[in-house]
């Protein structure tokens, strides 16, 4: 994803000063128990991005507008019922808002960027 956006430098935060340098190839992993984990990290880093499209009319708000609004301002659409508000909260828990960019979390810890028709 970072390559697609011409990111030149990417900061990865972690909780271990040992694991991250090993995953980055700065240190060699010699512990037999850690080698499969390092290999898994290398395999994950080679995955390709995915794209799902939704047909939409021009000048129409994107399908994720209410989710983004809830994550950003904790506001619901006008006229939303209690059931609709619960649904928005439940669905929003599977998304991440970073600045103005909305990402969908996947079960394998990837993030899929949500884009509108113009951006797609």
mmCIF file of C-alpha atoms in Angstrom:
data_model
loop_
_atom_site.group_PDB
_atom_site.id
_atom_site.type_symbol
_atom_site.label_atom_id
_atom_site.label_comp_id
_atom_site.label_asym_id
_atom_site.label_seq_id
_atom_site.Cartn_x
_atom_site.Cartn_y
_atom_site.Cartn_z
ATOM 1 C CA UNK A 1 0.000 0.000 0.000
ATOM 2 C CA UNK A 2 2.820 2.401 0.866
ATOM 3 C CA UNK A 3 4.477 1.800 -2.505
ATOM 4 C CA UNK A 4 1.258 2.654 -4.338
ATOM 5 C CA UNK A 5 1.220 6.048 -2.614
ATOM 6 C CA UNK A 6 4.880 6.829 -3.362
ATOM 7 C CA UNK A 7 5.826 6.630 0.305
ATOM 8 C CA UNK A 8 9.591 6.973 0.564
ATOM 9 C CA UNK A 9 9.911 6.247 4.275
ATOM 10 C CA UNK A 10 7.636 4.121 6.446
ATOM 11 C CA UNK A 11 7.865 4.029 10.232
ATOM 12 C CA UNK A 12 6.779 0.730 11.792
ATOM 13 C CA UNK A 13 6.075 0.815 15.502
ATOM 14 C CA UNK A 14 6.403 -2.330 17.584
ATOM 15 C CA UNK A 15 6.845 -3.556 21.115
ATOM 16 C CA UNK A 16 10.104 -5.425 20.694
ATOM 17 C CA UNK A 17 13.573 -4.142 19.953
ATOM 18 C CA UNK A 18 14.545 -7.655 18.930
ATOM 19 C CA UNK A 19 11.760 -8.725 16.563
ATOM 20 C CA UNK A 20 11.577 -5.612 14.388
ATOM 21 C CA UNK A 21 15.290 -5.510 13.426
ATOM 22 C CA UNK A 22 15.084 -9.230 12.634
ATOM 23 C CA UNK A 23 12.028 -8.704 10.420
ATOM 24 C CA UNK A 24 13.801 -5.837 8.677
ATOM 25 C CA UNK A 25 16.816 -8.050 7.970
ATOM 26 C CA UNK A 26 19.164 -6.007 10.188
ATOM 27 C CA UNK A 27 19.806 -8.985 12.471
ATOM 28 C CA UNK A 28 19.926 -12.641 11.548
ATOM 29 C CA UNK A 29 17.534 -14.981 13.329
ATOM 30 C CA UNK A 30 19.400 -18.012 14.613
ATOM 31 C CA UNK A 31 16.915 -19.334 17.138
ATOM 32 C CA UNK A 32 15.205 -22.308 15.498
ATOM 33 C CA UNK A 33 11.903 -21.412 17.174
ATOM 34 C CA UNK A 34 11.895 -17.888 15.644
ATOM 35 C CA UNK A 35 12.783 -18.803 12.055
ATOM 36 C CA UNK A 36 9.202 -19.804 11.075
ATOM 37 C CA UNK A 37 7.889 -16.493 12.440
ATOM 38 C CA UNK A 38 10.469 -14.505 10.488
ATOM 39 C CA UNK A 39 9.576 -16.461 7.336
ATOM 40 C CA UNK A 40 5.886 -15.694 7.917
ATOM 41 C CA UNK A 41 6.627 -11.967 8.214
ATOM 42 C CA UNK A 42 8.631 -12.110 4.966
ATOM 43 C CA UNK A 43 5.772 -13.915 3.212
ATOM 44 C CA UNK A 44 3.216 -11.363 4.426
ATOM 45 C CA UNK A 45 5.384 -8.468 3.246
ATOM 46 C CA UNK A 46 5.265 -9.856 -0.319
ATOM 47 C CA UNK A 47 1.436 -9.858 -0.562
ATOM 48 C CA UNK A 48 -0.325 -7.786 -3.163
ATOM 49 C CA UNK A 49 -3.102 -5.297 -2.514
ATOM 50 C CA UNK A 50 -6.699 -5.961 -3.404
ATOM 51 C CA UNK A 51 -9.342 -3.763 -4.929
ATOM 52 C CA UNK A 52 -13.101 -4.112 -4.728
ATOM 53 C CA UNK A 53 -15.240 -1.667 -6.640
ATOM 54 C CA UNK A 54 -18.755 -0.449 -6.064
ATOM 55 C CA UNK A 55 -20.644 1.162 -8.905
ATOM 56 C CA UNK A 56 -21.882 4.621 -7.964
ATOM 57 C CA UNK A 57 -23.464 7.602 -9.588
ATOM 58 C CA UNK A 58 -21.360 10.771 -9.914
ATOM 59 C CA UNK A 59 -21.852 13.423 -7.213
ATOM 60 C CA UNK A 60 -23.225 10.832 -4.779
ATOM 61 C CA UNK A 61 -21.692 10.479 -1.319
ATOM 62 C CA UNK A 62 -19.458 7.392 -0.914
ATOM 63 C CA UNK A 63 -20.949 4.316 0.765
ATOM 64 C CA UNK A 64 -18.646 4.743 3.772
ATOM 65 C CA UNK A 65 -19.620 8.363 4.518
ATOM 66 C CA UNK A 66 -21.607 7.570 7.686
ATOM 67 C CA UNK A 67 -18.848 5.302 9.038
ATOM 68 C CA UNK A 68 -16.196 7.957 8.457
ATOM 69 C CA UNK A 69 -18.368 10.647 10.048
ATOM 70 C CA UNK A 70 -18.962 8.466 13.114
ATOM 71 C CA UNK A 71 -15.249 7.686 13.546
ATOM 72 C CA UNK A 72 -14.244 11.303 13.053
ATOM 73 C CA UNK A 73 -16.893 13.187 15.029
ATOM 74 C CA UNK A 74 -18.962 10.495 16.832
ATOM 75 C CA UNK A 75 -22.039 11.788 14.997
ATOM 76 C CA UNK A 76 -24.834 9.831 13.350
ATOM 77 C CA UNK A 77 -26.830 10.761 10.273
ATOM 78 C CA UNK A 78 -29.899 12.878 10.896
ATOM 79 C CA UNK A 79 -33.032 10.769 11.279
ATOM 80 C CA UNK A 80 -31.024 7.608 12.190
ATOM 81 C CA UNK A 81 -32.973 5.184 14.354
ATOM 82 C CA UNK A 82 -31.503 3.421 17.394
ATOM 83 C CA UNK A 83 -31.017 0.252 15.364
ATOM 84 C CA UNK A 84 -29.235 2.172 12.599
ATOM 85 C CA UNK A 85 -26.951 3.844 15.156
ATOM 86 C CA UNK A 86 -26.011 0.466 16.658
ATOM 87 C CA UNK A 87 -25.301 -0.866 13.183
ATOM 88 C CA UNK A 88 -23.035 2.070 12.352
ATOM 89 C CA UNK A 89 -21.114 1.566 15.624
ATOM 90 C CA UNK A 90 -20.741 -2.163 14.949
ATOM 91 C CA UNK A 91 -19.578 -1.684 11.368
ATOM 92 C CA UNK A 92 -17.255 1.199 12.314
ATOM 93 C CA UNK A 93 -15.341 -1.083 14.683
ATOM 94 C CA UNK A 94 -13.921 -2.810 11.592
ATOM 95 C CA UNK A 95 -12.504 0.415 10.162
ATOM 96 C CA UNK A 96 -9.582 2.708 10.984
ATOM 97 C CA UNK A 97 -9.534 6.435 10.330
ATOM 98 C CA UNK A 98 -6.074 7.935 9.827
ATOM 99 C CA UNK A 99 -6.400 11.664 9.274
ATOM 100 C CA UNK A 100 -8.879 11.890 6.419
ATOM 101 C CA UNK A 101 -8.157 8.401 5.033
ATOM 102 C CA UNK A 102 -10.469 5.518 5.954
ATOM 103 C CA UNK A 103 -9.170 1.939 6.002
ATOM 104 C CA UNK A 104 -11.056 -1.348 6.333
ATOM 105 C CA UNK A 105 -9.376 -3.829 8.680
ATOM 106 C CA UNK A 106 -9.089 -7.388 7.392
ATOM 107 C CA UNK A 107 -8.862 -10.551 9.530
ATOM 108 C CA UNK A 108 -5.210 -11.052 8.527
ATOM 109 C CA UNK A 109 -4.262 -7.571 9.818
ATOM 110 C CA UNK A 110 -4.129 -5.847 6.451
ATOM 111 C CA UNK A 111 -5.686 -2.451 5.850
ATOM 112 C CA UNK A 112 -7.718 -1.751 2.719
ATOM 113 C CA UNK A 113 -8.048 1.911 1.772
ATOM 114 C CA UNK A 114 -11.576 3.136 1.095
ATOM 115 C CA UNK A 115 -11.775 5.502 -1.878
ATOM 116 C CA UNK A 116 -14.622 7.365 -3.538
ATOM 117 C CA UNK A 117 -15.468 7.239 -7.258
ATOM 118 C CA UNK A 118 -13.305 10.233 -8.103
ATOM 119 C CA UNK A 119 -10.256 8.841 -6.317
ATOM 120 C CA UNK A 120 -10.728 5.341 -7.737
#
